[in-house]
PDB file of C-alpha atoms in Angstrom:
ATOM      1  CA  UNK A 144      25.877   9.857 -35.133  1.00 47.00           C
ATOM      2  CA  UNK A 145      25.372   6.006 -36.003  1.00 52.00           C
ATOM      3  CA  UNK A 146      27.271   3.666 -34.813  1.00 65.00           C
ATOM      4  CA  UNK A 147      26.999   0.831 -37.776  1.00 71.00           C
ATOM      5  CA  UNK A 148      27.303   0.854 -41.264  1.00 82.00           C
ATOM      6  CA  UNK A 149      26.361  -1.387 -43.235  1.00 85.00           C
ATOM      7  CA  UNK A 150      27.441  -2.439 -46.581  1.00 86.00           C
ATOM      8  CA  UNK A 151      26.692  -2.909 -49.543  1.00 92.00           C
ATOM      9  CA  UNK A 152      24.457   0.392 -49.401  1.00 92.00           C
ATOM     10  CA  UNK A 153      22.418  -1.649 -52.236  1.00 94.00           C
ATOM     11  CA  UNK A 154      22.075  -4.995 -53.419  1.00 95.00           C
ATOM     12  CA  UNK A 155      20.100  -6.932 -56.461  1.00 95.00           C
ATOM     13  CA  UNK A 156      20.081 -10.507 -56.686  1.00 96.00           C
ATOM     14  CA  UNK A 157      17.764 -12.963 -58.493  1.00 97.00           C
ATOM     15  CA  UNK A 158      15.386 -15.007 -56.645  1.00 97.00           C
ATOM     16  CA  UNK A 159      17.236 -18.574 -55.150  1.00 97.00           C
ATOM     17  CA  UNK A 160      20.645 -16.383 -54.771  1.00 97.00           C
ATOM     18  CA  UNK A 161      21.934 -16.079 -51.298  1.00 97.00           C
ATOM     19  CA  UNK A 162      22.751 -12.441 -50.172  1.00 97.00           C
ATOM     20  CA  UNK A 163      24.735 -11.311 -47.931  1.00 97.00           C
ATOM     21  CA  UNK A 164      24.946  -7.877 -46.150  1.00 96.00           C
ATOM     22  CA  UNK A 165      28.193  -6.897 -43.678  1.00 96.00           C
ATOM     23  CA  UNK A 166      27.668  -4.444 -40.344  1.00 94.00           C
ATOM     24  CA  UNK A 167      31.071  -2.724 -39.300  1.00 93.00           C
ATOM     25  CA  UNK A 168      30.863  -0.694 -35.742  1.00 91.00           C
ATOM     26  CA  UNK A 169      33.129   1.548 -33.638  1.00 87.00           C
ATOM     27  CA  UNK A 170      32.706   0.639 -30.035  1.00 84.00           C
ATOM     28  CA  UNK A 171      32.305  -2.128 -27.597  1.00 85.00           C
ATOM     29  CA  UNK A 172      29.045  -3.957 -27.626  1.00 85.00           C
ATOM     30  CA  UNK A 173      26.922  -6.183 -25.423  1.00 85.00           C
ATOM     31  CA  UNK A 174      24.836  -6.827 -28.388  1.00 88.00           C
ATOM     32  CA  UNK A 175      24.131  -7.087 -32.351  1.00 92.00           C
ATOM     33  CA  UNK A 176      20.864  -6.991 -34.086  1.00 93.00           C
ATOM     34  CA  UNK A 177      19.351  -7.106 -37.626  1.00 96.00           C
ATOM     35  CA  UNK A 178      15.869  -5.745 -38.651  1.00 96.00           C
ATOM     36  CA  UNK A 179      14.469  -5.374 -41.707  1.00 97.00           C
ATOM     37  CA  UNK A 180      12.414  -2.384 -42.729  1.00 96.00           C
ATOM     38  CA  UNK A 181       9.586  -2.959 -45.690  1.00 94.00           C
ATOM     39  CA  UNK A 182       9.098   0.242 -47.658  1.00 90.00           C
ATOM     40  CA  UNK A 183       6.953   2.950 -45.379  1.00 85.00           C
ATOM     41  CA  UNK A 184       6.971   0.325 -42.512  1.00 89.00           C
ATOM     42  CA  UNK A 185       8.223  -0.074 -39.220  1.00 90.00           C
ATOM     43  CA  UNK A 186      11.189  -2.453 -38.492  1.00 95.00           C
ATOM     44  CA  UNK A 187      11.002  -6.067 -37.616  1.00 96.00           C
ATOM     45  CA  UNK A 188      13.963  -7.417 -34.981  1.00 95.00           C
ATOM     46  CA  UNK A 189      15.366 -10.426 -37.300  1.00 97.00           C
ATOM     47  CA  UNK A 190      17.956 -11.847 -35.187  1.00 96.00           C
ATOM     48  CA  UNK A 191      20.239 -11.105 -31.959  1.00 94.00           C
ATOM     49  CA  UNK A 192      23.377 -12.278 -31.761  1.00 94.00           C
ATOM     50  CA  UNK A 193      25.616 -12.048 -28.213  1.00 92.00           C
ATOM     51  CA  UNK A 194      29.449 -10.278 -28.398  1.00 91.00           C
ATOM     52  CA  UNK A 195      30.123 -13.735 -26.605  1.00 93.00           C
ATOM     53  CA  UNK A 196      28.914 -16.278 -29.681  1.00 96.00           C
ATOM     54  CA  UNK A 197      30.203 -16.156 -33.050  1.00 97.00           C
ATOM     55  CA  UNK A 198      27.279 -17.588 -35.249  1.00 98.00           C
ATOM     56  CA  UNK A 199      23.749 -18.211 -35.034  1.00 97.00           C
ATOM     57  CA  UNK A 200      20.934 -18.957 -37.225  1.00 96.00           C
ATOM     58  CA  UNK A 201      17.107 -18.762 -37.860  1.00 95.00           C
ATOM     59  CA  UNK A 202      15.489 -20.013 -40.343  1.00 96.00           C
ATOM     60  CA  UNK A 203      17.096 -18.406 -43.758  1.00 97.00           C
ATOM     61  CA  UNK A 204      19.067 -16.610 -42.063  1.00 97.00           C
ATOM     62  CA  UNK A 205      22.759 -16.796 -40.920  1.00 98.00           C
ATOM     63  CA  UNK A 206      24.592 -13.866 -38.750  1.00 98.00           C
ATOM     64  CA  UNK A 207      28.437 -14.036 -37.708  1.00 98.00           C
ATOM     65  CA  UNK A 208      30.341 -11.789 -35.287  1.00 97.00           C
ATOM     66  CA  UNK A 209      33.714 -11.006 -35.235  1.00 96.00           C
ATOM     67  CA  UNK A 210      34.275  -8.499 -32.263  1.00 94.00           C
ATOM     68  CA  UNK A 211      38.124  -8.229 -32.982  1.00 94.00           C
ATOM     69  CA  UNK A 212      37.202  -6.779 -36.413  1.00 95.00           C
ATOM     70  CA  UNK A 213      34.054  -5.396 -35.088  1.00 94.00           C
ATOM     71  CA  UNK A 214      32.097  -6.356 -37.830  1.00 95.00           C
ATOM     72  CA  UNK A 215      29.129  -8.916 -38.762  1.00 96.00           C
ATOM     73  CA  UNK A 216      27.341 -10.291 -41.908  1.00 97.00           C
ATOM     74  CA  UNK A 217      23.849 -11.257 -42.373  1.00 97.00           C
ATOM     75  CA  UNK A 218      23.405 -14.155 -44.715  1.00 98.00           C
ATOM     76  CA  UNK A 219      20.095 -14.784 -46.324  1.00 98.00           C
ATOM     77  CA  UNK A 220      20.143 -17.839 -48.055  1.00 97.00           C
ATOM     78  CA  UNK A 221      17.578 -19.119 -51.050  1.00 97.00           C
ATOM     79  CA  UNK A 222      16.415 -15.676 -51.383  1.00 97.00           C
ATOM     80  CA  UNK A 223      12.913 -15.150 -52.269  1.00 96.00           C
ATOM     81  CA  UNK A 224      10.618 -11.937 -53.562  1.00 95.00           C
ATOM     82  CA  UNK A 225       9.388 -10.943 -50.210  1.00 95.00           C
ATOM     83  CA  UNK A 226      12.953 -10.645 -48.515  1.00 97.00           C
ATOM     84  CA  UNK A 227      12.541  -7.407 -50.627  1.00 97.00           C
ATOM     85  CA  UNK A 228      13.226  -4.429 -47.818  1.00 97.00           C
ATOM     86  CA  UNK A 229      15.925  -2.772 -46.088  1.00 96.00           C
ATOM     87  CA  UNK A 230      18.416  -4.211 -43.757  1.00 97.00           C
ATOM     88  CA  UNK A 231      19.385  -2.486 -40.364  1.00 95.00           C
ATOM     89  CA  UNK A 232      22.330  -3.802 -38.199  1.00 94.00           C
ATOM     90  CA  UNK A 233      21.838  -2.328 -34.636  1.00 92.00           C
ATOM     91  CA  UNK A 234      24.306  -2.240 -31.971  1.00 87.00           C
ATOM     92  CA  UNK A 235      23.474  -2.155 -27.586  1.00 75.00           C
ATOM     93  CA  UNK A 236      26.674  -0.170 -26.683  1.00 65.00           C
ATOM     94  CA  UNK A 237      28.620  -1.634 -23.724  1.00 57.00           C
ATOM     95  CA  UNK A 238      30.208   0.619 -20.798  1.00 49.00           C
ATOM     96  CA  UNK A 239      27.553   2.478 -20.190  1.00 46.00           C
ATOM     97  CA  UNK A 240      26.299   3.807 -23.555  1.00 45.00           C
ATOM     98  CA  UNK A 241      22.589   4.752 -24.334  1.00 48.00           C
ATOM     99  CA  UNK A 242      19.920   2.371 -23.601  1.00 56.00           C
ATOM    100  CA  UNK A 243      18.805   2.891 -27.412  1.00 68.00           C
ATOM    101  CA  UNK A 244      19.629   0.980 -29.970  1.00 81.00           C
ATOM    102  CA  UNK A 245      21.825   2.801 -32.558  1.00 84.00           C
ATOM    103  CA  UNK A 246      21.167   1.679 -36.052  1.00 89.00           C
ATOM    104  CA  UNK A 247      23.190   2.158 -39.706  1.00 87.00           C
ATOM    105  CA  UNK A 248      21.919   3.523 -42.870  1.00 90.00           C
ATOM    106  CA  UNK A 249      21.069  -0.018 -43.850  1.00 93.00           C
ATOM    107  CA  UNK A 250      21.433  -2.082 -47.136  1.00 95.00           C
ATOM    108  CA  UNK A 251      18.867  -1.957 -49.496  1.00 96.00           C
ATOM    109  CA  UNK A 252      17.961  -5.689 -50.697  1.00 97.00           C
ATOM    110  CA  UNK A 253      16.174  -6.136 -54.135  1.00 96.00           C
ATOM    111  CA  UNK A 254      15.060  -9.922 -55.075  1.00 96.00           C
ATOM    112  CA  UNK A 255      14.832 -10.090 -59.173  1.00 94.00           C
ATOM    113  CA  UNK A 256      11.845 -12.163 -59.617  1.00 89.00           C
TER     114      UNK A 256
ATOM    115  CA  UNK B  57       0.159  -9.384 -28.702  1.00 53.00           C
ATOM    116  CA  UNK B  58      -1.627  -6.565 -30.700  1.00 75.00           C
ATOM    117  CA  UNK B  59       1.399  -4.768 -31.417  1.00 93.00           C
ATOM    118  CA  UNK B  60       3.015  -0.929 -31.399  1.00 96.00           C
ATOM    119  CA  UNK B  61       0.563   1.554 -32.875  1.00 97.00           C
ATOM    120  CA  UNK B  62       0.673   4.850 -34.076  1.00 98.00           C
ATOM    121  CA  UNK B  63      -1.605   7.843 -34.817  1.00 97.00           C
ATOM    122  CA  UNK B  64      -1.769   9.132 -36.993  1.00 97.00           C
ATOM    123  CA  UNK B  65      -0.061   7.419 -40.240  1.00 96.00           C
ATOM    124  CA  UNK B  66       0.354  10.720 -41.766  1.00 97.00           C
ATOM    125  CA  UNK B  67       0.608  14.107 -41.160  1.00 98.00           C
ATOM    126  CA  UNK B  68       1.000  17.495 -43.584  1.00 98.00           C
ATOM    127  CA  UNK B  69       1.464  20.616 -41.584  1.00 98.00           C
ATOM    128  CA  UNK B  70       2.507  24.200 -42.193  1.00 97.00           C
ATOM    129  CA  UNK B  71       5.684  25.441 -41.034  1.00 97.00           C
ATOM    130  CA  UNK B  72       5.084  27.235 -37.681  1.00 97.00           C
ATOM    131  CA  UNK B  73       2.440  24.985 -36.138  1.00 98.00           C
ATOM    132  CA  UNK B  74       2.518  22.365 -33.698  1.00 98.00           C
ATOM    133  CA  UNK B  75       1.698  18.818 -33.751  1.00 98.00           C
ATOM    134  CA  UNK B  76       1.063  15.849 -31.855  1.00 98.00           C
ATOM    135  CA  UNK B  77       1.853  12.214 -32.180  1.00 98.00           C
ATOM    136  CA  UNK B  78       0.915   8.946 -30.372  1.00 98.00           C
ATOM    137  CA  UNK B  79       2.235   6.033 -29.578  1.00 98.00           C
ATOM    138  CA  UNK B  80       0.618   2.797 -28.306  1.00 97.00           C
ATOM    139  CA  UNK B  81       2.928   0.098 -27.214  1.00 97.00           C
ATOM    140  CA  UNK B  82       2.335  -3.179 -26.339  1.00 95.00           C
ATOM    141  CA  UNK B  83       0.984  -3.176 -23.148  1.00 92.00           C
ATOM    142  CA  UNK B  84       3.256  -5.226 -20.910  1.00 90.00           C
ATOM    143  CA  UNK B  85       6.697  -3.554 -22.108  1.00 93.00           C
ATOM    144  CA  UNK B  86       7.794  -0.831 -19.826  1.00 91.00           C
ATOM    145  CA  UNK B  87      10.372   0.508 -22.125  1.00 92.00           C
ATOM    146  CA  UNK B  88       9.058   3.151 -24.684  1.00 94.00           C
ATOM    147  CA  UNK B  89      11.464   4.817 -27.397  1.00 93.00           C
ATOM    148  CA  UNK B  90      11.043   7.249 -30.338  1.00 95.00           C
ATOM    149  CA  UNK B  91      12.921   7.422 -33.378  1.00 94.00           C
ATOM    150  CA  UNK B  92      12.923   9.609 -36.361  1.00 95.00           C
ATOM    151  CA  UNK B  93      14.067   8.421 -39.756  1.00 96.00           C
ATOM    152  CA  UNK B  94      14.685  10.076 -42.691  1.00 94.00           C
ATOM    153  CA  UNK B  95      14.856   8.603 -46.230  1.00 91.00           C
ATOM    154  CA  UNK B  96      17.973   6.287 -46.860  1.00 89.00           C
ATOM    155  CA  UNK B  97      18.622   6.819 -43.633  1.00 91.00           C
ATOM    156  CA  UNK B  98      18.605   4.479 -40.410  1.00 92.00           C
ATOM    157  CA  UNK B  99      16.332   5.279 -37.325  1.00 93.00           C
ATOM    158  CA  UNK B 100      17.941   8.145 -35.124  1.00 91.00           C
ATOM    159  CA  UNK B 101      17.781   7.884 -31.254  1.00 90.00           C
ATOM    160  CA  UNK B 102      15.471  10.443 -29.656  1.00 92.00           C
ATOM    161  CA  UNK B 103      14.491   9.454 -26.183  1.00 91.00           C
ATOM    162  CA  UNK B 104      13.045   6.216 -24.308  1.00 89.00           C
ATOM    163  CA  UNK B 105      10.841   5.692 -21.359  1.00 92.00           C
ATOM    164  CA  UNK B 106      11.213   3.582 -18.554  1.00 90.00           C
ATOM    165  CA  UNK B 107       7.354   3.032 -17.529  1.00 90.00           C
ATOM    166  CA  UNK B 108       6.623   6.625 -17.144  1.00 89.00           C
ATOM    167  CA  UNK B 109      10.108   8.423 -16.371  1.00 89.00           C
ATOM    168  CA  UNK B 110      11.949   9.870 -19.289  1.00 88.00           C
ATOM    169  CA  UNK B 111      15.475   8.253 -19.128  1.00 84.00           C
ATOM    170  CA  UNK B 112      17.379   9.602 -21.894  1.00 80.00           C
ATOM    171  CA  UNK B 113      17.078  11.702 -24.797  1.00 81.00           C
ATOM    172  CA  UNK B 114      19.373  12.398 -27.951  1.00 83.00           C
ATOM    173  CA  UNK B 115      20.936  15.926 -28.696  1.00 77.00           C
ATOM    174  CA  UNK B 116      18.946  15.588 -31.466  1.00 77.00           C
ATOM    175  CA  UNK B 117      15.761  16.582 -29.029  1.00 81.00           C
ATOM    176  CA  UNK B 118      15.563  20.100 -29.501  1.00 87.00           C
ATOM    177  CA  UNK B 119      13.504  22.378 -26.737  1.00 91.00           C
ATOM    178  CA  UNK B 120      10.974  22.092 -29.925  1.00 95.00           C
ATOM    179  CA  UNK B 121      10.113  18.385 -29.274  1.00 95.00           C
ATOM    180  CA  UNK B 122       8.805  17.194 -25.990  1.00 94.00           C
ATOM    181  CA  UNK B 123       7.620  13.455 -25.452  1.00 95.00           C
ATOM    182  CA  UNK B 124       5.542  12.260 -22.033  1.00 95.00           C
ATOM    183  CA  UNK B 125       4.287   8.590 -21.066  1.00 95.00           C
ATOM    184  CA  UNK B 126       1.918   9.884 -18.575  1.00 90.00           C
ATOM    185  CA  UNK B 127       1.206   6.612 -16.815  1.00 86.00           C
ATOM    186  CA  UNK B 128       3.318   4.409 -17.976  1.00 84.00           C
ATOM    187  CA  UNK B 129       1.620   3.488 -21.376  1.00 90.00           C
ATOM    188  CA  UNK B 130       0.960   5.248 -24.546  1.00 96.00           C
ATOM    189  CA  UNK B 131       2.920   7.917 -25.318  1.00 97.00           C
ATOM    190  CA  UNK B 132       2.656  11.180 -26.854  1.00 97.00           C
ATOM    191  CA  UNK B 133       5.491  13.344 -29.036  1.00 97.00           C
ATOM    192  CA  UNK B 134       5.129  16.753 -30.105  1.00 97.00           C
ATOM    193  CA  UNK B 135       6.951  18.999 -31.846  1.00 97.00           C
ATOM    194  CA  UNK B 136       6.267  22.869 -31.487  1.00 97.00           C
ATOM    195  CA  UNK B 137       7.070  25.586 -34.155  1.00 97.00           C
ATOM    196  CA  UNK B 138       7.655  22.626 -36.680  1.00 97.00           C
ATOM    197  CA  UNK B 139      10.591  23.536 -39.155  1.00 96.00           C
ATOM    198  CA  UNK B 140      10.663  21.754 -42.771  1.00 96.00           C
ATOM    199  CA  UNK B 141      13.760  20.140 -40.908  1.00 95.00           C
ATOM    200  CA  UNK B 142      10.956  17.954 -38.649  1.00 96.00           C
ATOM    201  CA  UNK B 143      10.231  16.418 -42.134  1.00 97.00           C
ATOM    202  CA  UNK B 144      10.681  12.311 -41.340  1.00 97.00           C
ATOM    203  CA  UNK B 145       9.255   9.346 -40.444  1.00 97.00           C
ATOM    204  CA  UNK B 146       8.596   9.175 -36.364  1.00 97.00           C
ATOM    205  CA  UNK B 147       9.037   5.701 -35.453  1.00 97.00           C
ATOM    206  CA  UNK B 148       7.870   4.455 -31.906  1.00 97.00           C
ATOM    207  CA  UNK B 149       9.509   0.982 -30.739  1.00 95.00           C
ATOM    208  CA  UNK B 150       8.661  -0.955 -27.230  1.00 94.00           C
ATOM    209  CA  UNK B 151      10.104  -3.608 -25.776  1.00 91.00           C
ATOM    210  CA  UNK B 152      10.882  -5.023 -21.910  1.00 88.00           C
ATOM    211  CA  UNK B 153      13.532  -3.630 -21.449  1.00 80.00           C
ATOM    212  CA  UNK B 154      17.573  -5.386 -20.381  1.00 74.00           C
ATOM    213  CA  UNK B 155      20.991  -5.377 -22.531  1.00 69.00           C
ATOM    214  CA  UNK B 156      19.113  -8.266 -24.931  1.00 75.00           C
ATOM    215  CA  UNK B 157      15.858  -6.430 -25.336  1.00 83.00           C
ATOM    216  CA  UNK B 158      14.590  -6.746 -28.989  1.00 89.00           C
ATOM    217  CA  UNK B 159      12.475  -3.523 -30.147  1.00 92.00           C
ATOM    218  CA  UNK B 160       9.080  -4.226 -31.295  1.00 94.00           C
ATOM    219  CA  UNK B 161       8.278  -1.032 -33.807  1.00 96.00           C
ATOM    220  CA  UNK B 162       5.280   0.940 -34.961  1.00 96.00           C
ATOM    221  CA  UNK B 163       4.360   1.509 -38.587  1.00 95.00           C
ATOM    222  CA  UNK B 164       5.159   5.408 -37.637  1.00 96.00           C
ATOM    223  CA  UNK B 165       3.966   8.729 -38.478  1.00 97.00           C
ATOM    224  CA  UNK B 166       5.285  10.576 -41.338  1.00 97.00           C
ATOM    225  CA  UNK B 167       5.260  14.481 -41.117  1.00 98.00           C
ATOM    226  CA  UNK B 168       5.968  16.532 -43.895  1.00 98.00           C
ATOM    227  CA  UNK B 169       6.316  20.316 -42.853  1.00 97.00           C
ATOM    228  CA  UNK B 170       5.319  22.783 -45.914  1.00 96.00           C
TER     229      UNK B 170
END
């Protein structure tokens, strides 16, 4: 079963538009990732954010964390063609949960030239 | 840093046979994992390595699938008696290992079982 879910499932923006992508879990966490997944490719780790902070940022890119809700959102701001790919929140279970990373379905991201 | 590889990209088989993929990681992780994806999906747990012991694996491992990391490197997955079921995307990740590891991933192997 996955832990995360993303949401939207899909999303279509013109190019310059910010998106922004939300990650609701189940359980505890020690940790909360984001990866992005080009068609037929492998992921790429975006960002990790702590269940102690409640923001951080890199680059384009803006993640928040609200454990009580158990939820984040990935902002990508001044979108551009290439952010075109799937989105992956990932969750590091805390208590004692597997060592694996357990991912959502993802959002689909399209950038409208 | 030459990255995750995996061999090979694709692979058509007929129902019934076995197969075999590989994993390269990047050599200084000691943590090893393998995922299988399916389309719209997200990457599914199957099992990670630490250095060469096999540490975990997913009910989703049936006595079909069996994965080794003979010395502590590459790695190699194969599935026996493949189903049309085995169809997806085999994704191998590495990564050194701790609570705030970040998974580097493989391009992956994509089976499709006829």
């Amino acid at each position: 079963s996955q832990q995360g879910e993303e949401d939207p499932q899909a999303l279509s923006i013109q190019e310059g538009e910010n998106a922004t992508m939300n990650c609701s879990y189940k359980t505890s966490i020690n940790n909360l990732q984001w990866y992005r997944q080009n068609s037929g490719r492998g992921l790429v780790h975006l960002i990790l954010i702590r269940s102690n902070e409640r923001e951080k940022h890199s680059g384009r890119l803006r993640v928040t964390l609200d454990t009580s809700k158990k939820s984040s959102s990935l902002l990508i701001t001044a979108s551009r063609a290439a952010d075109t790919a799937s989105y992956f929140c990932a969750t590091v279970l805390g208590g004692g949960g597997a060592d694996g990373l357990t991912f959502g379905k993802g959002t689909h991201l399209i950038i409208q030239p | 840093d030459t990255g995750v590889s995996q061999d090979p990209r694709h692979k058509i088989t007929k129902r019934g046979q076995n197969v075999t993929f590989r994993c390269d990681p990047i050599s200084e992780h000691n943590r090893l994992y393998w995922y299988r994806q399916t389309l719209g999906q997200g990457p599914e747990f199957l099992t990670y390595f630490q250095n060469e012991a096999q540490l975990e694996k997913s009910r989703l491992l049936s006595d079909r699938f069996s994965a080794e990391r003979p010395k502590g490197s590459f790695s190699t997955l194969e599935i026996q008696r493949t189903e049309q079921g085995d169809s997806a995307m085999y994704l191998c990740a590495s990564s050194r290992g701790g609570y705030n590891e970040k998974l580097f991933f493989g391009s992956g192997t994509q089976l499709s079982v006829l």
